[in-house]
mmCIF file of C-alpha atoms in Angstrom:
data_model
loop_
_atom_site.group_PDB
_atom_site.id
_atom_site.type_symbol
_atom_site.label_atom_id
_atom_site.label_comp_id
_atom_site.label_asym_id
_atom_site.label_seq_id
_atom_site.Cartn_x
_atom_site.Cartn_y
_atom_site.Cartn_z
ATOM 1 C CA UNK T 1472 -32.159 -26.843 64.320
ATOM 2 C CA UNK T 1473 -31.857 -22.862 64.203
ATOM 3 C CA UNK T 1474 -34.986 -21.159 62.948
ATOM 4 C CA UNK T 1475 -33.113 -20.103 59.662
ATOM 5 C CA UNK T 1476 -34.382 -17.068 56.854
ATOM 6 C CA UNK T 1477 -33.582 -17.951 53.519
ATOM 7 C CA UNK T 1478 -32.262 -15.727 50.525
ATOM 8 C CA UNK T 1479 -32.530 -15.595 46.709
ATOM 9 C CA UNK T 1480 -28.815 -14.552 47.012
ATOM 10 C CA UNK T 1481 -27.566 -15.702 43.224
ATOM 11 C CA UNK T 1482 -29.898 -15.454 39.834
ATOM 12 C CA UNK T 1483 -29.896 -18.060 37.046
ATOM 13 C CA UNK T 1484 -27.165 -15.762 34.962
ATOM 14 C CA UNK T 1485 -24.890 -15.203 38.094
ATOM 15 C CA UNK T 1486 -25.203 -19.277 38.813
ATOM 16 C CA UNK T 1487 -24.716 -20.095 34.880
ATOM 17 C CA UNK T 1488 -21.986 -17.609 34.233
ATOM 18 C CA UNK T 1489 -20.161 -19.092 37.170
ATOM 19 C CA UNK T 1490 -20.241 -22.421 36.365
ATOM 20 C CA UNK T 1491 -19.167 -22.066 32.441
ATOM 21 C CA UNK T 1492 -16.421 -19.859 33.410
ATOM 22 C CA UNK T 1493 -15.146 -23.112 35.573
ATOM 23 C CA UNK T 1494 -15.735 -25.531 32.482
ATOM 24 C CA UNK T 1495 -14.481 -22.716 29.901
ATOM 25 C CA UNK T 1496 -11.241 -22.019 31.568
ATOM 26 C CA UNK T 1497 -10.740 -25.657 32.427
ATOM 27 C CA UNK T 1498 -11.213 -26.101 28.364
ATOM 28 C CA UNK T 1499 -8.810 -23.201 27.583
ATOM 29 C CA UNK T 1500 -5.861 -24.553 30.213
ATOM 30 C CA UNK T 1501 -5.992 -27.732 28.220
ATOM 31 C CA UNK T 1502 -5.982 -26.234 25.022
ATOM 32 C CA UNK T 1503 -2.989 -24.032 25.487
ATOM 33 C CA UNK T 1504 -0.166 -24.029 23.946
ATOM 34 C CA UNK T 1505 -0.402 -27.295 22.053
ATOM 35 C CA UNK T 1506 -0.468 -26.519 18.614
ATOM 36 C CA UNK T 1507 -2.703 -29.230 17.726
ATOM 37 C CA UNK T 1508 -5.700 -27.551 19.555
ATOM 38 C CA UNK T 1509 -5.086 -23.623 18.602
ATOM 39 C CA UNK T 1510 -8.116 -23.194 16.438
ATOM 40 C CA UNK T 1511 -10.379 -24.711 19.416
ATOM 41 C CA UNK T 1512 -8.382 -22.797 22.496
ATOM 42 C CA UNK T 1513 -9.172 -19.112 19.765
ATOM 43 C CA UNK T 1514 -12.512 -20.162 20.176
ATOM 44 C CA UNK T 1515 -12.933 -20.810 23.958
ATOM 45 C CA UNK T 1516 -11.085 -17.551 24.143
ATOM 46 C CA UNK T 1517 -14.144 -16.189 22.577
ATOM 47 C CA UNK T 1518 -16.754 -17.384 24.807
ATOM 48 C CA UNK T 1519 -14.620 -16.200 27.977
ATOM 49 C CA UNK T 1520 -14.326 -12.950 26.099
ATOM 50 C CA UNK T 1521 -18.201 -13.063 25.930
ATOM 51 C CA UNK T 1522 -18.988 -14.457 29.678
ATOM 52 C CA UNK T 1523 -17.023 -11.929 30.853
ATOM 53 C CA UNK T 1524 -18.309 -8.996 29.007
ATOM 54 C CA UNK T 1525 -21.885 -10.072 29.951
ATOM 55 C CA UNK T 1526 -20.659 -10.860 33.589
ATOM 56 C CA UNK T 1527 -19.696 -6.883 33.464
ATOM 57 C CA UNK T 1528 -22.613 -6.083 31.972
ATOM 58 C CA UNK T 1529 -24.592 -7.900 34.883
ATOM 59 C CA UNK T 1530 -22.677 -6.070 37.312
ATOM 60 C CA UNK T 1531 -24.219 -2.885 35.988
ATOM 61 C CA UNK T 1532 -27.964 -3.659 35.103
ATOM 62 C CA UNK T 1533 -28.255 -7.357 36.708
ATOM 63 C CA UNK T 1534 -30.006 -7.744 40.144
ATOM 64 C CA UNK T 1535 -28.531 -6.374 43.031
ATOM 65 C CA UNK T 1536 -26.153 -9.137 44.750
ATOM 66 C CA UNK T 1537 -24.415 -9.214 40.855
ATOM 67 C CA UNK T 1538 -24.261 -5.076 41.306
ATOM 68 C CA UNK T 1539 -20.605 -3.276 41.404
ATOM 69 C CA UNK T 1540 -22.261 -0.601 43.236
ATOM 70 C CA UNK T 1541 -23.834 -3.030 46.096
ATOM 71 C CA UNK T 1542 -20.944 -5.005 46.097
ATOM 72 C CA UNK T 1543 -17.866 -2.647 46.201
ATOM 73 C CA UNK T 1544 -16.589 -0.891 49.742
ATOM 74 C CA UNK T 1545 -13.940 0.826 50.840
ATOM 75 C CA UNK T 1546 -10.412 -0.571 51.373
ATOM 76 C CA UNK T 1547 -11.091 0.409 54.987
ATOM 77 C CA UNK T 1548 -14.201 -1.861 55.460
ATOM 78 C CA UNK T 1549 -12.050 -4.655 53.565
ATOM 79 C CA UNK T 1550 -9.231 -4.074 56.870
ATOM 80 C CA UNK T 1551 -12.006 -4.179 59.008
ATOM 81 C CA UNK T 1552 -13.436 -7.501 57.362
ATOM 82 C CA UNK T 1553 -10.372 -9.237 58.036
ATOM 83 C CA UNK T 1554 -10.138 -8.326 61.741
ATOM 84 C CA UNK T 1555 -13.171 -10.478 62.088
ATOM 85 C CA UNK T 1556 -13.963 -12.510 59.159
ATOM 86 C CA UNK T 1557 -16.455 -14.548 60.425
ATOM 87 C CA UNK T 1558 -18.584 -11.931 62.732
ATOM 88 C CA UNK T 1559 -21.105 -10.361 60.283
ATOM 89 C CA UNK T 1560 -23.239 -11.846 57.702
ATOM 90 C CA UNK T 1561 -22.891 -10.735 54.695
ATOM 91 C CA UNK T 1562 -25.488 -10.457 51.187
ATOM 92 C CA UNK T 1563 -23.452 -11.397 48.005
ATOM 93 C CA UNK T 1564 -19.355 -10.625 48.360
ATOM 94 C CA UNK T 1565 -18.251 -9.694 51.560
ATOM 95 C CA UNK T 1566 -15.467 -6.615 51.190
ATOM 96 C CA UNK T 1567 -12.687 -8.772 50.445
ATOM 97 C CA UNK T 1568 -14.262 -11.011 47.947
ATOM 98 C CA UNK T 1569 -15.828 -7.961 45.921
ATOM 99 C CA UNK T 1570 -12.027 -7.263 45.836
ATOM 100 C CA UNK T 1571 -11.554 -10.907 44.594
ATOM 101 C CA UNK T 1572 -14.509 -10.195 41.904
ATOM 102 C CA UNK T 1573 -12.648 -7.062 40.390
ATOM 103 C CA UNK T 1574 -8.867 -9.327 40.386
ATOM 104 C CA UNK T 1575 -10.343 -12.262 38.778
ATOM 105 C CA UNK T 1576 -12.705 -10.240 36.303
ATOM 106 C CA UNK T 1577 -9.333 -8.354 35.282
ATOM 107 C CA UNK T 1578 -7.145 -11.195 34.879
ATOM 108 C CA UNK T 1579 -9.373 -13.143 32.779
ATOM 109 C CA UNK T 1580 -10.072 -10.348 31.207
ATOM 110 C CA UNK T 1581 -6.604 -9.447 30.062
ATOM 111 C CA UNK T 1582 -5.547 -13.129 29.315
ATOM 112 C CA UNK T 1583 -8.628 -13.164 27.089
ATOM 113 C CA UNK T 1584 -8.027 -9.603 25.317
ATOM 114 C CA UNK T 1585 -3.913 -9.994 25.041
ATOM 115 C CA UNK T 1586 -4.678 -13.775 23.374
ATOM 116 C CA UNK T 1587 -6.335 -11.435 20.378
ATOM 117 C CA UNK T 1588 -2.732 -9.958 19.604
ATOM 118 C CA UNK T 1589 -0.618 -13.306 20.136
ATOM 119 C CA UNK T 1590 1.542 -14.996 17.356
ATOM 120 C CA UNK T 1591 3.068 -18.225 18.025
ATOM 121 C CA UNK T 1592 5.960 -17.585 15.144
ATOM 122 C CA UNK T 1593 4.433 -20.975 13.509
ATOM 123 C CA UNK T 1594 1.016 -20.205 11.727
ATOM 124 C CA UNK T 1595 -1.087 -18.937 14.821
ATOM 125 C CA UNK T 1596 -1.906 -15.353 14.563
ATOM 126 C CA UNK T 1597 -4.690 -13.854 16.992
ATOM 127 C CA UNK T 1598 -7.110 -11.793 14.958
ATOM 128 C CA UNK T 1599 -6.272 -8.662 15.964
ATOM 129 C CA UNK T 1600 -2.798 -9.148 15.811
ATOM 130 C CA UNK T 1601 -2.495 -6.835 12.576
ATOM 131 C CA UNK T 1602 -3.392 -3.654 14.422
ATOM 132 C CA UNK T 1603 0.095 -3.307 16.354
ATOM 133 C CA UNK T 1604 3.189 -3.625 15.839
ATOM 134 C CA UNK T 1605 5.392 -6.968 15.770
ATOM 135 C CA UNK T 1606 6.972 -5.533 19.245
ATOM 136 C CA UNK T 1607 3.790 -5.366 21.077
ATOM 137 C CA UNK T 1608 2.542 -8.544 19.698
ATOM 138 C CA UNK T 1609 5.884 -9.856 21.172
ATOM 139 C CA UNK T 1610 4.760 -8.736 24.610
ATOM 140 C CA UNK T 1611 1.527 -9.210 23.991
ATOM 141 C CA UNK T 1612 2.407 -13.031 23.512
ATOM 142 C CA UNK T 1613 4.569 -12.997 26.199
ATOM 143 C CA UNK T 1614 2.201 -11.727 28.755
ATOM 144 C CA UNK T 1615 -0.429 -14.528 27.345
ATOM 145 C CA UNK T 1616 1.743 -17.154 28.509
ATOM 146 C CA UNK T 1617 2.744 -15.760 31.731
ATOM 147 C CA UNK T 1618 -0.457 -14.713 32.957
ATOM 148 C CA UNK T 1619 -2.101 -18.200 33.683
ATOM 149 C CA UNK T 1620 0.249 -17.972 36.470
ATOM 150 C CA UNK T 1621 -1.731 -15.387 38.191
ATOM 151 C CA UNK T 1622 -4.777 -16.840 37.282
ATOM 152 C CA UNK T 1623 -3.766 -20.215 38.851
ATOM 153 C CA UNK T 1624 -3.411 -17.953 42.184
ATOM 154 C CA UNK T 1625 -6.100 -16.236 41.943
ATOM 155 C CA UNK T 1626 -7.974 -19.846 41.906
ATOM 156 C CA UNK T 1627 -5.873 -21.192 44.533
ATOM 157 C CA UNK T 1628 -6.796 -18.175 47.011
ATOM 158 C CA UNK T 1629 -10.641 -18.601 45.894
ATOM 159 C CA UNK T 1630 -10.460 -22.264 46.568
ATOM 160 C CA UNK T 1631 -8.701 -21.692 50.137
ATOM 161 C CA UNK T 1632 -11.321 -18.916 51.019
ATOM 162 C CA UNK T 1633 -14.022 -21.034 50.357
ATOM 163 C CA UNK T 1634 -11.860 -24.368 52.500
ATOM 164 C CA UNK T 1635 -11.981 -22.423 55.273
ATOM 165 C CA UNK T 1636 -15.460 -20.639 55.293
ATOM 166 C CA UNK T 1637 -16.525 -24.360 55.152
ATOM 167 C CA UNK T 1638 -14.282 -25.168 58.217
ATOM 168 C CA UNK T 1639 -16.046 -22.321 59.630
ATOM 169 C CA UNK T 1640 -19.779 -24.107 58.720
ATOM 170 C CA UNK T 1641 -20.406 -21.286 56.574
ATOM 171 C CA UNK T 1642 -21.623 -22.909 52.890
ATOM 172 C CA UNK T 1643 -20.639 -20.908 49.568
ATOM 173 C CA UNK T 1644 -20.819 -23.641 47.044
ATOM 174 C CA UNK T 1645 -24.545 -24.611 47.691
ATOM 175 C CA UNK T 1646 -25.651 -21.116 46.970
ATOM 176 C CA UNK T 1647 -23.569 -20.964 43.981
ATOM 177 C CA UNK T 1648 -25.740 -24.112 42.818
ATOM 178 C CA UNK T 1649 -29.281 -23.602 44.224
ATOM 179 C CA UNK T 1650 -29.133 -19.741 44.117
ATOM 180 C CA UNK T 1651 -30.480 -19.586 47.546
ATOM 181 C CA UNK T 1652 -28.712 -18.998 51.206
ATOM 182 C CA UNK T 1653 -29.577 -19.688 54.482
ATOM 183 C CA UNK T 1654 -28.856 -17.344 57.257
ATOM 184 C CA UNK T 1655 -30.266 -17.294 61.147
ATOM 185 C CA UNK T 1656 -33.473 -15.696 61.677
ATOM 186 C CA UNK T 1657 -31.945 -13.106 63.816
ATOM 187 C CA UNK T 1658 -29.511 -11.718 60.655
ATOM 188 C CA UNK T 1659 -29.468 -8.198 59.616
ATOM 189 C CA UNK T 1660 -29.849 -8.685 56.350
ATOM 190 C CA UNK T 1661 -32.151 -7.688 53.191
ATOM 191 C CA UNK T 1662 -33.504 -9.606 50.063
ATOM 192 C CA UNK T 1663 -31.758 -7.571 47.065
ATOM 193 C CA UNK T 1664 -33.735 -7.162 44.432
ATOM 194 C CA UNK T 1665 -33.561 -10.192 41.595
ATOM 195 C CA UNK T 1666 -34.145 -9.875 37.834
ATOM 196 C CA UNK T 1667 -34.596 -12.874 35.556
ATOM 197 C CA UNK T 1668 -31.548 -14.779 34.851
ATOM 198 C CA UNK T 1669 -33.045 -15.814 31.290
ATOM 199 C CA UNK T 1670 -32.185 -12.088 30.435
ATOM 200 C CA UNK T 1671 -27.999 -12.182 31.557
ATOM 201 C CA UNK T 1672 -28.659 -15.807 29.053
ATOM 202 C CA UNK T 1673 -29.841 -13.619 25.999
ATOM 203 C CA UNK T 1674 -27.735 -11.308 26.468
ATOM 204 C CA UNK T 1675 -24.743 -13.401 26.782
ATOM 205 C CA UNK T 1676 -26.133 -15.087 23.116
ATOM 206 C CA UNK T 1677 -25.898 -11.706 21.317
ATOM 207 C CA UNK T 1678 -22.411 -10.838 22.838
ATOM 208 C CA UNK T 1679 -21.065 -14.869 21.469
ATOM 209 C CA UNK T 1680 -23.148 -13.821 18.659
ATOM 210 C CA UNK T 1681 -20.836 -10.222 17.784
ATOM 211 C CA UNK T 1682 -17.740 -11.269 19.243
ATOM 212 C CA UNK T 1683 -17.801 -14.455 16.631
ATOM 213 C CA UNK T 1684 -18.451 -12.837 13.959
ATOM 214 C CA UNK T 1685 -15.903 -10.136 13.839
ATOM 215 C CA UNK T 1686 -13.269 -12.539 15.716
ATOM 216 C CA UNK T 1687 -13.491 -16.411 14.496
ATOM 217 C CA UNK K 160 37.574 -22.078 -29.919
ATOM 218 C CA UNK K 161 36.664 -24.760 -28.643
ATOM 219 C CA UNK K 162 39.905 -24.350 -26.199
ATOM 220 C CA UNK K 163 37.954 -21.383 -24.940
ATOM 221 C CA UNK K 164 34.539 -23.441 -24.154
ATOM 222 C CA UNK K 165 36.560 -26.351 -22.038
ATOM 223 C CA UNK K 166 38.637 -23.485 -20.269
ATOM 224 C CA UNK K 167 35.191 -21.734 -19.487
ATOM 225 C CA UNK K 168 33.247 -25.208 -18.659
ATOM 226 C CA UNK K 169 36.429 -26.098 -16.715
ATOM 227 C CA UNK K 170 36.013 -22.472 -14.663
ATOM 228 C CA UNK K 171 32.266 -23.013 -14.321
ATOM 229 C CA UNK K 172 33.190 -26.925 -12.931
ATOM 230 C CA UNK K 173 35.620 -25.811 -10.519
ATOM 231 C CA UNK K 174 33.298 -22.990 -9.141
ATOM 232 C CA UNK K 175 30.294 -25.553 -8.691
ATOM 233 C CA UNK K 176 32.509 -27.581 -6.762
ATOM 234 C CA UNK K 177 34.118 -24.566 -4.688
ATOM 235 C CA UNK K 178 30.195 -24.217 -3.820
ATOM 236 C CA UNK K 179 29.500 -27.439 -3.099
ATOM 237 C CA UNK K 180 32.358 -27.565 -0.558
ATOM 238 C CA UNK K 181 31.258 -24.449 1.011
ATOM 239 C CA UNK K 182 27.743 -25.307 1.448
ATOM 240 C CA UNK K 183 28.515 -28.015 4.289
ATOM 241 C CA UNK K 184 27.669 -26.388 7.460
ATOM 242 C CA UNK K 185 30.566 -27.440 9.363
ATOM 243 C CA UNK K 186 32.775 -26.009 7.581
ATOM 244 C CA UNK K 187 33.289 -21.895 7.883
ATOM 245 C CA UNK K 188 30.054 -20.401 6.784
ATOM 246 C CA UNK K 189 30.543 -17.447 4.225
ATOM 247 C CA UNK K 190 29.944 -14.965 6.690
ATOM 248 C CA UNK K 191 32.319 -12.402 8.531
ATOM 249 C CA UNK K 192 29.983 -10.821 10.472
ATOM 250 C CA UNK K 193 28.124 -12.266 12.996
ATOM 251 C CA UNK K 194 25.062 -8.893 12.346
ATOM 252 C CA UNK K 195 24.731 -10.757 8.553
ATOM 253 C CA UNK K 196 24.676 -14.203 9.321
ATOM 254 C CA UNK K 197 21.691 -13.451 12.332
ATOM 255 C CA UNK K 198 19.783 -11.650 9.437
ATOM 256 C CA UNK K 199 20.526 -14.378 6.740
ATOM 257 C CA UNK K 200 18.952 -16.937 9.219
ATOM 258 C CA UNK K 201 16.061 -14.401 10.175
ATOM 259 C CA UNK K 202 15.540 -14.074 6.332
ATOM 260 C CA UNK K 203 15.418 -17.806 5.647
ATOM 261 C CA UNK K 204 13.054 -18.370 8.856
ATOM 262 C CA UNK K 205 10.796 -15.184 7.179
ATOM 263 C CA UNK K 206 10.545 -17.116 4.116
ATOM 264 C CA UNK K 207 10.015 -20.377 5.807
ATOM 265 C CA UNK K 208 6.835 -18.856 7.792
ATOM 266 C CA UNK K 209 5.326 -16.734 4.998
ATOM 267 C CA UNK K 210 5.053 -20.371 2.834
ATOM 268 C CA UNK K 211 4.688 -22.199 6.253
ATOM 269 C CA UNK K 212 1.590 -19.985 6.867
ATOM 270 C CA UNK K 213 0.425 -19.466 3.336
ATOM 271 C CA UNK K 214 -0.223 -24.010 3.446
ATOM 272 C CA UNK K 215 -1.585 -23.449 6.978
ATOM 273 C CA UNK K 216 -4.380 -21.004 5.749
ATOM 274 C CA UNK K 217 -5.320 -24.328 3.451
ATOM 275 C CA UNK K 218 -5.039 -26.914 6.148
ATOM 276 C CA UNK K 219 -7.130 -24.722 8.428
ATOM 277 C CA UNK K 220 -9.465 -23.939 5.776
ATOM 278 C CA UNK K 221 -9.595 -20.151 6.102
ATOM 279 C CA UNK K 222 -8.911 -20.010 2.203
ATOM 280 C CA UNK K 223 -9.567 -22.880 -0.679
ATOM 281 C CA UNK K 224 -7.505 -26.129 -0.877
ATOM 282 C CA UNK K 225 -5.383 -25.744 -4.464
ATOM 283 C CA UNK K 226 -3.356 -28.452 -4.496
ATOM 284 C CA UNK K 227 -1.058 -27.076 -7.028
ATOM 285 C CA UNK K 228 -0.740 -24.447 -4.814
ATOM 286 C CA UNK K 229 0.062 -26.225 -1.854
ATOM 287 C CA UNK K 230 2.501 -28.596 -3.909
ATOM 288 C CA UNK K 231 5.116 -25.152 -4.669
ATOM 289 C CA UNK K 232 4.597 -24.203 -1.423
ATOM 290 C CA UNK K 233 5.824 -27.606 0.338
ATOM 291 C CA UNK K 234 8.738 -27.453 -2.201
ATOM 292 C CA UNK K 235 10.082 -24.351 -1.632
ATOM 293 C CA UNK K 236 9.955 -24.925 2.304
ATOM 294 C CA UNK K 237 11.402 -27.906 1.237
ATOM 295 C CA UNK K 238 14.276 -26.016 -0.305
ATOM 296 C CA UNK K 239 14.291 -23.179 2.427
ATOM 297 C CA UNK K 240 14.330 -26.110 5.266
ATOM 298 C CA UNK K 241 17.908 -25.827 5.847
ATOM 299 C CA UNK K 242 19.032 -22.720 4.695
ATOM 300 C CA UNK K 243 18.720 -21.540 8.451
ATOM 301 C CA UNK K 244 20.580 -24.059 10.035
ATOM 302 C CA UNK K 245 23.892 -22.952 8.272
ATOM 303 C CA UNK K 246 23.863 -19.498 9.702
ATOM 304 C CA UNK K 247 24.153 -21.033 13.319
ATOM 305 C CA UNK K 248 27.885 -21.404 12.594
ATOM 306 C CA UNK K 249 31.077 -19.498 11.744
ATOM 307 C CA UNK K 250 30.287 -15.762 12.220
ATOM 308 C CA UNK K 251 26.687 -17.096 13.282
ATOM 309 C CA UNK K 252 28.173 -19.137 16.143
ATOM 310 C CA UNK K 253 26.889 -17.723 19.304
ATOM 311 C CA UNK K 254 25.244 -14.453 17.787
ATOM 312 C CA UNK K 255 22.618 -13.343 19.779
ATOM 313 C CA UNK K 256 22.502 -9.824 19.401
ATOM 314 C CA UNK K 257 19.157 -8.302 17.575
ATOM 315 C CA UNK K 258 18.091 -11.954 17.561
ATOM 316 C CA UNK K 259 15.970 -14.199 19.592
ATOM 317 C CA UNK K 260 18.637 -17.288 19.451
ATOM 318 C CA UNK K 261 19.516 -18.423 22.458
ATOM 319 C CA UNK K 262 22.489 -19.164 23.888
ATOM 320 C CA UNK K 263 21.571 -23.181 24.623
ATOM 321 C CA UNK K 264 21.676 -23.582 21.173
ATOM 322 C CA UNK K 265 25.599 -23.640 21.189
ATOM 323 C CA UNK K 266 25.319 -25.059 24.586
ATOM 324 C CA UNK K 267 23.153 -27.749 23.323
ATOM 325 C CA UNK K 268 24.139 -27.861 20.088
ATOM 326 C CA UNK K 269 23.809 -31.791 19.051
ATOM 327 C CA UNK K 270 20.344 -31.650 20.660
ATOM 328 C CA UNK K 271 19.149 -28.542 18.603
ATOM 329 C CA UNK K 272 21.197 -30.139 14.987
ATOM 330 C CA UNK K 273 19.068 -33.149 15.997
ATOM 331 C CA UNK K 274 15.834 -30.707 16.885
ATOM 332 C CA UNK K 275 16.821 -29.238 13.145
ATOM 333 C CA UNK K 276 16.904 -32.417 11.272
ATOM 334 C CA UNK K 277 13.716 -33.151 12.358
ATOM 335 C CA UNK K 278 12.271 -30.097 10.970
ATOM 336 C CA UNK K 279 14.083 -30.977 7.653
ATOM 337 C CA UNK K 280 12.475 -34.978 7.714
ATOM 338 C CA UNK K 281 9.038 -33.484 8.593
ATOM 339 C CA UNK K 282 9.087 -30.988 5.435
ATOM 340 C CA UNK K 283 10.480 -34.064 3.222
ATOM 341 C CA UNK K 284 7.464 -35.940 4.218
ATOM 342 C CA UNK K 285 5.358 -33.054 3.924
ATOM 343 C CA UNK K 286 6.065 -32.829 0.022
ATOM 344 C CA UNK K 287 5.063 -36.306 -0.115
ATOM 345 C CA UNK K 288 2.179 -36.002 1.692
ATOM 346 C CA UNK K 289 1.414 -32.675 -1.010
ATOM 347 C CA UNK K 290 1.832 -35.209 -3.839
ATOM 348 C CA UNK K 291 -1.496 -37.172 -2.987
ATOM 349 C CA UNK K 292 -3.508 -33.877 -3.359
ATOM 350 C CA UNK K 293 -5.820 -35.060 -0.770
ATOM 351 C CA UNK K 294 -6.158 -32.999 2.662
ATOM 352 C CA UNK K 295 -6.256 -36.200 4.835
ATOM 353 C CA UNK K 296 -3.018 -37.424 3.904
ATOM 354 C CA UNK K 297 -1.954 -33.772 4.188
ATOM 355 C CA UNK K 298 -3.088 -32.451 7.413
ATOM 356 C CA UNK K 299 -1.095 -35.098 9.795
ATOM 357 C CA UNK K 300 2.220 -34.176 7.643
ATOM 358 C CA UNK K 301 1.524 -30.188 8.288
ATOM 359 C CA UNK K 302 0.826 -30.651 12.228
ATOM 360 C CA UNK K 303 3.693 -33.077 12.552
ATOM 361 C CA UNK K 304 5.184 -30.451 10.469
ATOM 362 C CA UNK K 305 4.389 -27.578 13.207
ATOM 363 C CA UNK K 306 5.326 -29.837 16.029
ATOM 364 C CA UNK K 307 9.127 -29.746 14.807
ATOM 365 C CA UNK K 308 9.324 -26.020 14.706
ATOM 366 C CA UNK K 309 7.334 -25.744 18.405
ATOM 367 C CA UNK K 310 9.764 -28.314 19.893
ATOM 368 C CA UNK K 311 12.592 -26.256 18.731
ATOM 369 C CA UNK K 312 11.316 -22.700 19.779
ATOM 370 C CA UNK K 313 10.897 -24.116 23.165
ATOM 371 C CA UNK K 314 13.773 -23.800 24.617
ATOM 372 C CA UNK K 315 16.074 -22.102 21.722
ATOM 373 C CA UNK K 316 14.203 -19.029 21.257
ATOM 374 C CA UNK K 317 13.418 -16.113 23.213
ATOM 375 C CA UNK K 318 9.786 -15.720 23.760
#
């Protein structure tokens, strides 16, 4: 057994965030488009709204490994990445995940925001569907139902990345659930600076707490 | 006199039946122009949501059960539930042109007359359902309601 240095890599809000996302998405894939669920899928839309807002949030004022700014590199260092996936250890996303981050983050983000303007021509009509015209809100719904396509891939490439970093006996999903990682003693790499994941939980409270109650 | 009032009644009886004759949707529709019969359907499917929508705002309770209320409402879908249907034929028949019919309607078309009548059965049972006044009768009548027009869009009109 390899002398091994351990990490507080993911906070309480990163772990949380991730794992309601999973079970909020799951809820909102089974809730679409049946008409019998419509009032329940507007309201799961809501809390992804809200995760994701506070997710973005995070990613400005959160701890460090949650951070845009110590996440995010070049395109270059992403090329570089893939020329040797496995050589370098890396704290929080590695180039081409951060990439990952900013897709998913805008996908779900989109799906949630164009659901606001959808009409389903039967008696659903998203709450903000007033403030444009019938045309857009023909699009709008349009795009809504596309979109989980993407979304799907988007899953199905985060799934694969983390098939074969297990193949490779490098562990993502333990982090994800104990917050902590394990690297060899000998790795280059620095604690980033944590802040309480009870605060990412409040805040996430008051943002379910405004978005309901100008959007139920 | 009284010549006059049987010629007249006689007039109005001959009309009514004219109309009556007219009204059955396999024979020629009224319509010349394929433009007028797309927005005669649009209007009737208009109509058709605005009440459709109006009940759902009950069922959903974003505004007050009134069963009165709800009891006009079912009728006059009730009365609007076929209006559409006629304007699919004639001048209507495979008008697609500022609409968002498709073209497997007339490609399909028993399957959609079929998808059609149960969209009329749904809103006769719907009325009933009004009748009791109570929202737990109602509510399985309105979503079975809904179903009829989702299984229709899917596949007959352009997202």
């Amino acid at each position: 057994m390899m002398n091994t240095l351990t990490i507080k890599l993911w906070d309480g809000f990163i772990r949380s965030f991730h794992w309601l996302l999973v079970v909020v998405l799951a809820g909102l894939w089974y809730t679409g488009g049946d008409i019998d669920y419509i009032d329940l899928h507007h309201q799961l839309g809501l809390v992804m709204l809200a995760l994701l807002l506070t997710r973005i949030m995070w990613g400005i004022v959160g701890s460090q490994s949650a951070r845009f700014s110590y996440f995010m590199r070049s395109p270059i260092a992403v090329w570089q990445y893939f020329k040797a996936p496995f050589k370098h250890e890396y704290v929080t996303h590695n180039p081409a995940g951060a990439y990952m981050v900013i897709i998913m983050l805008a996908l779900l983000l989109s799906q949630a925001i164009s659901g606001l303007f959808t009409d389903d021509a039967i008696f659903f009509r998203g709450p903000l569907a007033h403030l444009v015209s019938n045309d857009m809100v023909r699009s709008l719904t349009r795009y809504h139902k596309q979109a989980f396509d993407y979304i799907l891939i988007a899953i199905a490439l985060h799934l694969v990345a983390i098939f074969v970093y297990t193949v490779m006996k490098k562990r993502l999903v333990g982090p994800m659930i104990t917050g902590r990682k394990a690297y060899p003693e000998n790795a280059q790499v620095n604690q980033p600076k944590q802040r309480h994941g009870a605060f990412g939980l409040v805040l996430l409270g008051i943002n379910i707490t405004w978005i309901f109650g100008w959007l139920s | 006199m009284r010549l006059l009032t049987t010629f007249s009644a006689l007039t109005v009886s001959i009309g009514i039946a004219a109309l009556a004759a007219t009204s059955n949707p396999v024979q020629a529709s009224a319509f010349t122009q394929a433009e007028d019969a797309v927005k005669y359907r649009q209007g009737a499917f208009q109509l058709i949501r605005e009440n459709f929508g109006y009940m759902s705002g009950m069922v959903r309770g974003e505004i007050d059960f009134d069963a009165e209320q709800f009891k006009q409402r079912s009728q006059a879908l009730y009365h609007l539930s076929n209006i559409p249907f006629d304007a699919f034929s004639g001048a209507g028949e495979n008008a697609t042109d500022n609409s968002d019919a498709l073209p497997a309607i007339w490609q399909n078309r028993s399957d959609f007359d079929a998808k059609a009548e149960a969209f009329q059965q749904a809103v006769k049972e719907l009325v009933e359902a009004a009748d009791s006044e109570n929202m737990r009768t109602i509510r399985p009548a309105f979503m079975a309601t809904a179903r009829t027009c989702q299984q229709c869009h899917e596949g007959y009109r352009a997202d």
